[in-house]
Short mmCIF file of C-alpha atoms and ligand atoms in Angstrom, two decimals:
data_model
loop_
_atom_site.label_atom_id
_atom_site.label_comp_id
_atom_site.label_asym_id
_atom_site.label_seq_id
_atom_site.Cartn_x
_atom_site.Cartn_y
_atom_site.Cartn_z
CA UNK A 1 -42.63 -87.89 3.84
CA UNK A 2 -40.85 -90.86 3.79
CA UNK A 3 -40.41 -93.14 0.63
CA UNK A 4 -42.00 -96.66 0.92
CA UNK A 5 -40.89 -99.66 -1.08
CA UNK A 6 -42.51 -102.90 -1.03
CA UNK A 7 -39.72 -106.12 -1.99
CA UNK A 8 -39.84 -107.87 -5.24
CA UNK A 9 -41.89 -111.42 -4.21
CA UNK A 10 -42.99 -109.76 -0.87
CA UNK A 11 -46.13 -111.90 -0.30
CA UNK A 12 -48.04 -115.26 -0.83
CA UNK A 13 -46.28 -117.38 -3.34
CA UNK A 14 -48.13 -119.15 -5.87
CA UNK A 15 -49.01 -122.56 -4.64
CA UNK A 16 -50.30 -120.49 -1.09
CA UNK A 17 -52.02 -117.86 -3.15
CA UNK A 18 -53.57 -120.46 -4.95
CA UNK A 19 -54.90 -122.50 -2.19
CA UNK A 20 -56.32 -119.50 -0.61
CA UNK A 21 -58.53 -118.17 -3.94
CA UNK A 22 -59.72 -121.55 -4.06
CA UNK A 23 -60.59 -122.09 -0.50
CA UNK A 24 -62.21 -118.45 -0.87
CA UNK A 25 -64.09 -119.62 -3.73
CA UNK A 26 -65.81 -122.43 -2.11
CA UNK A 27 -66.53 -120.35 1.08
CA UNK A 28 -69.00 -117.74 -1.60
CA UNK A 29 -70.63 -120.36 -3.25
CA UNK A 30 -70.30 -124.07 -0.92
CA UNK A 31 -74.19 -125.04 -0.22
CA UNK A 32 -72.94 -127.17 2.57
CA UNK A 33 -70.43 -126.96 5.42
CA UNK A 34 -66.49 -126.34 4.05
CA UNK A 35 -63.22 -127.38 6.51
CA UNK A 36 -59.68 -127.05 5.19
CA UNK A 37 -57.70 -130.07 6.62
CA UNK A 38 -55.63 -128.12 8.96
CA UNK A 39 -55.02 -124.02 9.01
CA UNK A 40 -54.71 -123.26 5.49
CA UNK A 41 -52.13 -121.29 6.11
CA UNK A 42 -50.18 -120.18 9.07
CA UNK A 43 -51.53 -116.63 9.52
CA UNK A 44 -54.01 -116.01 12.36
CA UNK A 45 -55.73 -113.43 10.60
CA UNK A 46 -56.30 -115.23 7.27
CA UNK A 47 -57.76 -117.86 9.27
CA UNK A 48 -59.91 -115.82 11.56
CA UNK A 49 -61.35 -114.14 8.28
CA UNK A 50 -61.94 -118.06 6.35
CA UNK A 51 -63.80 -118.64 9.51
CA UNK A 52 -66.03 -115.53 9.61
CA UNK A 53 -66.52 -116.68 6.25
CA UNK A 54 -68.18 -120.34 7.19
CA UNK A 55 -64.60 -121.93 6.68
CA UNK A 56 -63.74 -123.56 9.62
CA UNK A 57 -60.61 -125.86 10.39
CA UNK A 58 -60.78 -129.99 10.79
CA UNK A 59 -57.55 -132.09 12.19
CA UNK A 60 -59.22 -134.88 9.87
CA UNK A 61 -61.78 -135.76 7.79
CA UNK A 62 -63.51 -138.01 10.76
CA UNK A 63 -63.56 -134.18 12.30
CA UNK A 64 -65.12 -132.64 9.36
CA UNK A 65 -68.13 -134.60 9.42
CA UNK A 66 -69.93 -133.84 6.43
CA UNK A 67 -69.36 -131.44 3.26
CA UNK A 68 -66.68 -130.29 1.58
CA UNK A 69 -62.80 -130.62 2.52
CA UNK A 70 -60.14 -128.91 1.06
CA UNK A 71 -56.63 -129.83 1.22
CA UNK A 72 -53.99 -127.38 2.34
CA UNK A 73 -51.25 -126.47 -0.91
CA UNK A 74 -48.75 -128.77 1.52
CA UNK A 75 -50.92 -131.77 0.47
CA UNK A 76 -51.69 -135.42 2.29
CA UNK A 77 -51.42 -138.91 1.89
CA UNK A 78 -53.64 -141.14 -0.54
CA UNK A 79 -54.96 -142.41 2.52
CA UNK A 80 -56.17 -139.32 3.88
CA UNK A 81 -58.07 -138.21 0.95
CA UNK A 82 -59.37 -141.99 0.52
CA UNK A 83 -60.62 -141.71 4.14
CA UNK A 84 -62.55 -138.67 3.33
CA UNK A 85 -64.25 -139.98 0.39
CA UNK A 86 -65.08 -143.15 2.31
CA UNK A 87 -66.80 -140.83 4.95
CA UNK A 88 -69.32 -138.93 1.98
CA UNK A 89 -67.04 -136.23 1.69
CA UNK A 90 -66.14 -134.14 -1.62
CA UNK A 91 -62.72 -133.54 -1.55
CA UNK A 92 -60.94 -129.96 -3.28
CA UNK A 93 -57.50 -130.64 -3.89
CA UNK A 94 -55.58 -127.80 -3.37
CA UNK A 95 -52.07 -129.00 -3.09
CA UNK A 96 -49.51 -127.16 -5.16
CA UNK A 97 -48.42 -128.50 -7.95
CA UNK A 98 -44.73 -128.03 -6.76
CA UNK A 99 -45.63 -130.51 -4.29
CA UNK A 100 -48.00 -132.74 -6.79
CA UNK A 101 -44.08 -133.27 -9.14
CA UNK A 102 -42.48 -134.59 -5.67
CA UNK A 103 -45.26 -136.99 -5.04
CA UNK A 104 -44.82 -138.12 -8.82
CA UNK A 105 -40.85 -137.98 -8.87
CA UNK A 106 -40.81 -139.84 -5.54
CA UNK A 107 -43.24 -142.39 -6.85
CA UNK A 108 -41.39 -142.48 -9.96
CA UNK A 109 -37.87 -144.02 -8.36
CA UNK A 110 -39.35 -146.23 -6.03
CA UNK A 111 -41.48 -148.16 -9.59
CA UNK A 112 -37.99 -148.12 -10.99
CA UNK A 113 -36.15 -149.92 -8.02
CA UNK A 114 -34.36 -147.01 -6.26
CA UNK A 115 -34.17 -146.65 -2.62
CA UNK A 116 -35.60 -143.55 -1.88
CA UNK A 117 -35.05 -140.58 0.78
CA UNK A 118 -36.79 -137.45 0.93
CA UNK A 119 -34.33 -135.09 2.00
CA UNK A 120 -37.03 -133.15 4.37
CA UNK A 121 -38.15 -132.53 8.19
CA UNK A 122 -39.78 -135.46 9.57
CA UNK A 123 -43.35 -134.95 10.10
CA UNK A 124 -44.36 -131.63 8.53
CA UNK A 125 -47.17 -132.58 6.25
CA UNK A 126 -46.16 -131.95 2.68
CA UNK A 127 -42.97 -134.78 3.75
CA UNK A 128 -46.03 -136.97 4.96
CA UNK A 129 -47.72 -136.45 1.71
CA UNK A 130 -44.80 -137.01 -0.23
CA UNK A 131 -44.29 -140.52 1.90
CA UNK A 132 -47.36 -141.24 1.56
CA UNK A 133 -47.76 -140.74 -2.13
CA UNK A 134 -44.03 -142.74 -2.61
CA UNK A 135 -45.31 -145.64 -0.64
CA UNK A 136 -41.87 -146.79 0.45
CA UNK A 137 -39.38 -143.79 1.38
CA UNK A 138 -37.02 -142.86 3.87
CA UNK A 139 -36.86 -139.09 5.43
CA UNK A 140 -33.28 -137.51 6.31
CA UNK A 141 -33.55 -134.26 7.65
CA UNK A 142 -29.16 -133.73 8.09
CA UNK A 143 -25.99 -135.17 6.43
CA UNK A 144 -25.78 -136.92 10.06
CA UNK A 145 -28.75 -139.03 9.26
CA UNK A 146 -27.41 -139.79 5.94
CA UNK A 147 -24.27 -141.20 7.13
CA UNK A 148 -26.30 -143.10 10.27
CA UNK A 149 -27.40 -144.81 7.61
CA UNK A 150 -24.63 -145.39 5.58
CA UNK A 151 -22.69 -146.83 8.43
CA UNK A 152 -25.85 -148.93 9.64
CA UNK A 153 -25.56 -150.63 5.89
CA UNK A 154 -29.37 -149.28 5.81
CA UNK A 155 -29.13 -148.38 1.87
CA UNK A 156 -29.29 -149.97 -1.42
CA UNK A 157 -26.84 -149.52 -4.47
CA UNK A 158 -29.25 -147.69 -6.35
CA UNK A 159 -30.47 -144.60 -3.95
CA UNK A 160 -33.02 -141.79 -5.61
CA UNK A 161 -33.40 -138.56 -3.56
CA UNK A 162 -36.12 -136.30 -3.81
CA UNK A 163 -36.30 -132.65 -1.55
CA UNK A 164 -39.29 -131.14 0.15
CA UNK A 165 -39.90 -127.61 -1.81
CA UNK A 166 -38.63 -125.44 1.53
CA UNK A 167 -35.56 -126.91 2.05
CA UNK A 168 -31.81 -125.48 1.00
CA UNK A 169 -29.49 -126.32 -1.58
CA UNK A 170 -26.62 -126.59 0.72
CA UNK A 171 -28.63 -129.50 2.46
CA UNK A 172 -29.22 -131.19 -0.64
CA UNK A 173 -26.09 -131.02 -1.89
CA UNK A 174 -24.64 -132.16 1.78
CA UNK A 175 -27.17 -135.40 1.75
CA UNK A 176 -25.77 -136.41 -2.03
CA UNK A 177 -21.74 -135.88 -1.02
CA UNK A 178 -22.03 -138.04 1.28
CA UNK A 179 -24.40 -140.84 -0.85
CA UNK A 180 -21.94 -140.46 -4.36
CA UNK A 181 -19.36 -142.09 -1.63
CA UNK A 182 -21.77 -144.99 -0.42
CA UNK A 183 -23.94 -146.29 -3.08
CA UNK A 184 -23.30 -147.14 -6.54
CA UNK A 185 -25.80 -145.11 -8.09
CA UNK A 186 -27.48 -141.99 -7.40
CA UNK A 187 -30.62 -140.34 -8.66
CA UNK A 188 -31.62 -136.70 -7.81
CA UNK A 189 -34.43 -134.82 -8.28
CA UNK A 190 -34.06 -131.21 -7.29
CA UNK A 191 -37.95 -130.06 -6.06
CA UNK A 192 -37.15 -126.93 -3.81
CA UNK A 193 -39.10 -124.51 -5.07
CA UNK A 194 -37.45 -120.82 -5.77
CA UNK A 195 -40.16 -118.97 -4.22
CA UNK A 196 -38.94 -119.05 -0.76
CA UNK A 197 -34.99 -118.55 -2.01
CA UNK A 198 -36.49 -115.36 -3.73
CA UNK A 199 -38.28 -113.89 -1.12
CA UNK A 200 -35.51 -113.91 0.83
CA UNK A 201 -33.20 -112.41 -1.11
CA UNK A 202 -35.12 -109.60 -2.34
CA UNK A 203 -35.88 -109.33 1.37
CA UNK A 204 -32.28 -108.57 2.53
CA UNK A 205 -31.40 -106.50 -0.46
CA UNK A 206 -34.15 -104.08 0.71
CA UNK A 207 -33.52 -104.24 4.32
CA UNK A 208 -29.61 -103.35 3.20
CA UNK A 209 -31.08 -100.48 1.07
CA UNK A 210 -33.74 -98.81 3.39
CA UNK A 211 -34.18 -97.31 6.81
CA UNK A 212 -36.69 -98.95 8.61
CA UNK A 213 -38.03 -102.37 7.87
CA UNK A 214 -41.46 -103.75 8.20
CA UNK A 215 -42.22 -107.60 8.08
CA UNK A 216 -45.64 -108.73 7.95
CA UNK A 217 -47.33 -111.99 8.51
CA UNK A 218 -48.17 -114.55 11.02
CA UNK A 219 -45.94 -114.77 14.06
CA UNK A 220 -46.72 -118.56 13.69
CA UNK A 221 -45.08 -118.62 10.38
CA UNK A 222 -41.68 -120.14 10.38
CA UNK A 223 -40.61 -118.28 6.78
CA UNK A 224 -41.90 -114.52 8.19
CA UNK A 225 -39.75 -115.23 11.38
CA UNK A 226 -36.43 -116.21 8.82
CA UNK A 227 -37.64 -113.26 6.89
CA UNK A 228 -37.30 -110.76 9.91
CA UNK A 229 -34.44 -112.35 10.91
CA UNK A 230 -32.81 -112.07 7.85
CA UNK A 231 -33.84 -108.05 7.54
CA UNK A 232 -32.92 -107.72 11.19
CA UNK A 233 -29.56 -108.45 9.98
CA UNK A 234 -28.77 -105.78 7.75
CA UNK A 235 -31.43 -103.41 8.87
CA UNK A 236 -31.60 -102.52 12.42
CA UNK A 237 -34.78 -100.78 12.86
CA UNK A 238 -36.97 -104.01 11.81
CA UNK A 239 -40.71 -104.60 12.79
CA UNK A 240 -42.66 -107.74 12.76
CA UNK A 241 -46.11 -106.97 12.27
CA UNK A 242 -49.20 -109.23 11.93
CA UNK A 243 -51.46 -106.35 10.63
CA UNK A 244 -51.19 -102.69 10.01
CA UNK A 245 -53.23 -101.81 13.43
CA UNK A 246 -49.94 -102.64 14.98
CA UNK A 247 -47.64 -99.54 13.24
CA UNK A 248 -46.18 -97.04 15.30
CA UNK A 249 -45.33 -93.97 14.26
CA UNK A 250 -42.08 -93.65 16.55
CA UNK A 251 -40.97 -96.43 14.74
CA UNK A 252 -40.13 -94.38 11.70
CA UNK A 253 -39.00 -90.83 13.08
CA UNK A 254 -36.34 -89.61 10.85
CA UNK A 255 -36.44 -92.12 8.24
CA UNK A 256 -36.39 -91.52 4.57
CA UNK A 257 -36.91 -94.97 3.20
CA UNK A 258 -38.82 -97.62 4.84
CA UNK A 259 -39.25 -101.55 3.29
CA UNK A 260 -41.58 -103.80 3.62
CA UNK A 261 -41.66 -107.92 2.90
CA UNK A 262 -44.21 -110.22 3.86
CA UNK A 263 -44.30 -114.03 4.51
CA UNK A 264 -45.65 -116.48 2.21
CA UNK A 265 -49.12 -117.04 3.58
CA UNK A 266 -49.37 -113.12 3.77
CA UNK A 267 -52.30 -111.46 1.50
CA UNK A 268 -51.70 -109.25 -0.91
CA UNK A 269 -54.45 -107.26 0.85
CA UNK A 270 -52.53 -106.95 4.02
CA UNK A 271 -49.34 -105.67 2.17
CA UNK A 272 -51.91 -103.02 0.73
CA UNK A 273 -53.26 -101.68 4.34
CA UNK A 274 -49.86 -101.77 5.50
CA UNK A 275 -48.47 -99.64 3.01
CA UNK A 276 -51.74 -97.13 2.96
CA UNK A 277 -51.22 -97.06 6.78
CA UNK A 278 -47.45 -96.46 6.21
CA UNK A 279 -48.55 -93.64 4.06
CA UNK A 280 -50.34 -91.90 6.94
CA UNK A 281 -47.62 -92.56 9.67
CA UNK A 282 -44.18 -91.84 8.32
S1 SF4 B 1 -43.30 -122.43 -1.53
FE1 SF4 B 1 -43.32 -123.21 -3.65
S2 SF4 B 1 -43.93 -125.36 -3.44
FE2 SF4 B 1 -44.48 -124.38 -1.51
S3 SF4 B 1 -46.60 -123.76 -1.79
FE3 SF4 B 1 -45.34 -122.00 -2.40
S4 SF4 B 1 -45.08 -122.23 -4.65
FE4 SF4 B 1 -45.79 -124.21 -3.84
#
């Protein structure tokens, strides 16, 4: 029988996990009709299951109608949460509180005069949220757009830089080289969050360590695809799997160890079946 080990920080991270328990919550004890604005998370299954629940999805509050509305832990605008309210809805903010110290940081250094950039990818929703909640902020996704902006004379003297939570370091660090040579002053506040950093890491040191490799989670999900890529690399025999119906035994003939990392909108509970079915197979 082979040995199964599950990575350190295989699974939802906080701010996800949170959103979910909350949204979960609701869907038990909600009188009235309950939308998240958006998928909650990107995992097909998790959102089949809210909706068997009563849960359904809206693109926007005007699509909600009625109810309650629940905002997704990347978070929105002020505008979009005013524009439910003004439509009767009750809003649950679920946004993690990662996110929440961007919004305030980045509000933060535009009050005190700084010309801001979110160093981020332009138009995934927690940068709109943290745009939103700045009120005046500029998004550079490269060290290219930096410098198309250094060179277009497009920047203050004082510049403040905030970072959406997924991003690297080695981006970060790229975007404030090249802004310590342009402006006069610089102000940085560092908001990626470790969980994805973590995940990853753990995820490779099993993959080096193991046999066979099993990745779960949505194959929608941007951070399970890095993860399998990342396993792929040191392990060859590595599975992407959106549930544990999906195992196949010939996948593990011969092995002796066999790992297993999940993406951050992955449920603990599908780690659990995974590793019970694992159990069974291999
Ligand atoms: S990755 Fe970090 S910032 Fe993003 S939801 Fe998870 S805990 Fe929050």
């Amino acid at each position: 029988m082979a040995e199964i080990i599950v990575a350190e920080r295989a699974g939802a991270c906080y701010g996800v996990g949170r959103a979910l328990n909350l949204t979960l919550e609701q869907a038990d004890k909600a009188a009235g009709p309950v939308h998240t604005l958006g998928p909650l998370i990107h995992n097909p299954l998790v959102v089949e299951d809210l909706d068997a629940r009563g849960v359904r999805v809206a693109d926007c509050p005007a699509d909600a109608g009625d109810g309650l509305l629940i905002i997704r832990a990347h978070g929105t605008t002020p505008e979009v949460i005013a524009d439910a309210e003004a439509r009767g809805l009750t809003v649950l903010d679920a946004t993690c509180p990662y996110v929440k110290k961007v919004h305030v940081a980045a509000k933060k250094l535009v009050d005190a005069g700084y010309d801001v950039l979110v160093v981020g990818e332009a138009g995934h929703p927690e940068v709109e949220g943290i745009l939103g909640h700045a009120g005046c902020a500029r998004v550079v996704g490269s060290v290219a757009d930096v410098r198309a902006l250094i060179s277009a004379g497009a920047l203050g003297k004082k510049v403040g830089v905030v970072v959406q939570t997924t991003q690297t370091l080695a981006l970060l660090q790229g975007v404030v080289d090249e802004l310590l040579a342009a402006a006069q002053e610089v102000r940085v506040v560092n908001t990626i969050c470790a969980a994805t950093q973590e995940r990853q890491q753990a995820a490779a040191e099993l993959a080096a360590q193991v046999d066979a490799m099993v990745v779960i989670g949505g194959k929608n999900s941007g951070n399970t695809r890095r993860l399998f890529e990342i396993c792929s690399e040191h392990c060859g025999r590595t599975h992407h799997i959106e549930s544990a119906d999906e195992l196949d035994a010939a996948w593990f003939a011969g092995t002796g160890k066999i790992g297993i990392t999940a993406g951050a909108s992955t449920p603990q509970a599908h780690i659990d079946a995974v590793v019970k079915r694992l159990h069974a197979l291999a």
